[in-house]
Amino acid sequence: IAGITQAPTSQILAAGRRMTLRCTQDMRHNAMYWYRQDLGLGLRLIHYSNTAGTTGKGEVPDGYSVSRANTDDFPLTLASAVPSQTSVYFCASSDRSGGGYTFGSGTRLTVV
Amino acid sequence: AQSVTQLGSHVSVSEGALVLLRCNYSSSVPPYLFWYVQYPNQGLQLLLKYTSAATLVKGINGFEAEFKKSETSFHLTKPSAHMSDAAEYFCAVSDTGNTGKLIFGQGTTLQVKP
């Protein structure tokens, strides 16, 4: 089934630890995005990539990094997790034709 | 910069009643507009989208939305609510330029009472 796969589904992480959230799509979409969802704040863009080899900062990029080595994968790394990074993280992709996004099922991350 | 405002973080309706979820946007260029639905513990699913064709857009599950440029609105409606419509709904507007980025509203939780 075509779509986006995120892993892990959930994770409890000790503060200060490094963590990579994985995202893989099989739709050959050029653009990929990482959002965090927090109660009352909706979805906020962390980082994005318009095509393989390029990345850009979103609204809340601090403490996060991304890479886009190929079309399919777009991992999000927390170099040193802090409790304020407790959130639900969604990966999305788009063909940028105006059709909107396809979302993954999310990763629920708790930093303690 | 573009922005989206969803009026009302919580909306409660009775089963069979009209659903109206409000969305106003700010954009310096003709926008693309979207409504997404999120069921508990799931990702977001596209309900419908406006991309400068017909101003009345029909989506899945009986939902529709009307683009009103004069009011900068894109409200979501459904004539008769069903229990399965209980979810969180997000309005979104495309960012300026050809970035493909979407700007999301804060979301509206729809409760459907029996």
XYZ file of C-alpha atoms in Angstrom:
226
model
C 0.000 0.000 0.000
C 1.469 3.333 -1.068
C 2.078 5.811 1.661
C 4.376 6.973 4.415
C 5.886 4.784 7.109
C 7.080 6.318 10.358
C 9.072 4.559 13.056
C 8.971 4.129 15.939
C 5.272 4.497 16.739
C 6.100 5.740 20.201
C 9.175 6.243 22.327
C 10.098 7.323 25.828
C 13.485 9.000 25.795
C 15.763 10.238 28.543
C 16.702 13.902 28.350
C 20.082 14.439 26.738
C 19.868 11.353 24.561
C 20.083 11.380 20.784
C 17.121 10.086 18.790
C 16.328 9.648 15.108
C 12.764 9.431 13.905
C 12.469 7.569 10.638
C 10.230 8.423 7.703
C 9.996 6.575 4.396
C 7.635 7.155 1.485
C 7.031 5.041 -1.610
C 5.114 7.539 -3.732
C 8.193 9.175 -5.293
C 7.048 12.554 -3.978
C 9.622 15.282 -4.337
C 8.787 17.173 -1.165
C 8.809 15.926 2.419
C 8.030 17.632 5.709
C 8.283 17.152 9.440
C 5.660 18.655 11.731
C 5.119 18.507 15.456
C 1.631 18.539 16.899
C 0.967 20.001 20.305
C -2.360 20.577 22.021
C -3.766 23.993 21.211
C -0.989 24.806 18.763
C -1.977 22.689 15.783
C 0.813 21.488 13.515
C 4.038 23.424 13.290
C 6.611 22.860 10.574
C 10.044 21.789 11.807
C 11.993 21.153 8.610
C 11.198 20.450 4.999
C 12.854 19.219 1.825
C 11.692 20.200 -1.647
C 13.832 17.584 -3.351
C 16.529 15.059 -2.571
C 19.734 16.778 -1.484
C 18.075 19.963 -0.213
C 16.524 20.869 3.127
C 15.066 23.980 4.712
C 14.061 25.268 8.121
C 10.463 25.585 9.134
C 8.789 27.445 11.957
C 10.374 25.565 14.886
C 13.713 24.081 13.738
C 15.827 24.554 16.878
C 17.078 21.293 18.380
C 16.272 19.285 15.259
C 18.170 18.323 12.121
C 17.230 16.496 8.951
C 18.870 14.964 5.905
C 17.552 13.964 2.491
C 20.033 11.594 0.893
C 17.436 10.129 -1.461
C 13.824 10.659 -2.530
C 12.268 8.119 -0.188
C 13.816 8.802 3.229
C 13.665 11.875 5.437
C 14.926 11.165 8.975
C 14.548 13.691 11.789
C 17.250 13.765 14.464
C 17.131 15.204 17.956
C 20.772 15.641 18.902
C 20.168 16.079 22.636
C 16.529 15.684 23.612
C 14.830 18.060 26.037
C 11.412 17.716 27.721
C 9.933 20.500 25.550
C 10.401 18.192 22.583
C 7.726 15.903 23.977
C 5.190 15.880 21.176
C 3.624 13.894 18.373
C 5.704 14.078 15.222
C 4.236 13.711 11.763
C 6.067 13.188 8.527
C 4.325 14.181 5.301
C 5.059 14.225 1.595
C 3.761 16.092 -1.424
C 4.240 16.140 -5.170
C 3.888 19.963 -4.938
C 1.170 20.006 -7.595
C -1.307 21.579 -5.201
C -2.803 18.276 -4.170
C -1.929 18.568 -0.531
C 0.002 16.242 1.720
C 0.029 12.557 2.522
C 0.720 12.027 6.221
C 2.299 9.226 8.163
C 0.667 7.842 11.299
C 2.948 9.767 13.617
C 5.526 9.118 16.322
C 4.566 9.903 19.902
C 7.741 10.991 21.707
C 8.019 11.578 25.430
C 11.235 13.091 26.779
C 11.709 12.600 30.522
C 2.882 35.817 5.587
C -0.056 33.533 5.173
C -2.075 32.390 8.159
C -5.153 30.421 9.082
C -7.588 31.001 11.925
C -10.085 28.389 12.995
C -12.882 29.892 15.056
C -13.710 27.644 17.985
C -11.394 24.991 19.331
C -14.363 22.784 20.243
C -17.701 22.370 18.464
C -20.463 20.125 19.754
C -23.481 19.054 17.696
C -26.210 16.485 18.016
C -26.299 13.514 15.685
C -28.236 14.527 12.564
C -27.597 18.243 13.043
C -25.718 20.565 10.710
C -21.947 20.686 11.120
C -20.250 24.051 10.558
C -16.524 24.464 11.210
C -15.154 27.921 10.530
C -11.883 28.806 8.847
C -10.566 32.202 7.810
C -7.306 32.707 6.012
C -4.893 35.463 5.219
C -3.030 35.360 1.929
C -1.439 37.897 -0.392
C -1.907 35.623 -3.394
C -4.738 33.346 -4.535
C -4.488 30.487 -2.089
C -4.830 26.769 -2.173
C -6.967 25.725 0.798
C -7.418 22.370 2.475
C -9.385 20.631 5.197
C -7.889 17.637 6.950
C -9.439 15.286 9.497
C -7.592 13.479 12.270
C -9.155 10.567 14.110
C -7.739 9.613 17.519
C -4.185 8.257 17.402
C -4.004 8.565 13.628
C -2.396 10.827 11.081
C -4.212 13.482 9.085
C -6.390 12.578 6.105
C -7.334 14.975 3.328
C -11.054 15.791 3.367
C -11.156 18.251 0.493
C -9.168 20.961 -1.245
C -9.711 24.206 -3.151
C -7.232 24.933 -5.919
C -8.880 27.846 -7.809
C -11.483 25.840 -9.699
C -15.086 25.639 -8.436
C -15.669 27.656 -5.267
C -17.892 24.950 -3.762
C -15.757 21.929 -3.091
C -17.129 18.512 -2.217
C -15.045 16.096 -0.213
C -15.251 12.682 1.348
C -17.811 11.549 3.933
C -20.410 14.119 2.822
C -18.374 17.196 3.734
C -18.132 20.284 1.583
C -16.584 23.729 1.824
C -17.136 26.998 0.036
C -14.351 29.402 -0.868
C -15.474 33.001 -0.328
C -12.811 35.427 -1.411
C -14.697 38.500 -0.175
C -14.871 37.019 3.315
C -11.472 35.254 3.154
C -13.265 32.175 4.449
C -13.330 28.470 3.725
C -15.860 27.039 6.157
C -16.493 23.296 6.307
C -20.063 21.987 6.426
C -21.986 18.734 6.525
C -25.790 18.682 6.482
C -26.226 15.856 8.971
C -23.646 14.834 11.559
C -22.874 11.196 12.224
C -21.249 9.785 15.323
C -18.284 8.709 13.200
C -17.588 12.364 12.336
C -16.209 12.984 15.822
C -12.583 13.940 15.235
C -10.235 16.897 15.023
C -10.388 19.024 11.901
C -7.630 21.206 10.520
C -7.836 23.951 7.943
C -4.662 24.719 5.986
C -3.467 27.238 3.389
C -0.597 26.862 0.977
C 2.457 28.986 1.579
C 3.324 31.673 -0.916
C 5.582 30.743 -3.758
C 6.138 27.252 -5.003
C 7.363 25.741 -1.768
C 4.403 23.430 -1.302
C 4.396 24.166 2.420
C 1.069 24.227 4.218
C 0.208 26.517 7.107
C -2.219 24.844 9.509
C -4.808 26.268 11.827
C -4.929 25.255 15.466
C -7.617 22.672 14.868
C -11.256 22.237 15.891
C -12.439 19.221 17.841
C -15.884 18.096 16.733
C -18.000 16.272 19.303
C -21.155 14.517 18.137
C -23.760 13.785 20.797
C -26.281 10.985 20.414
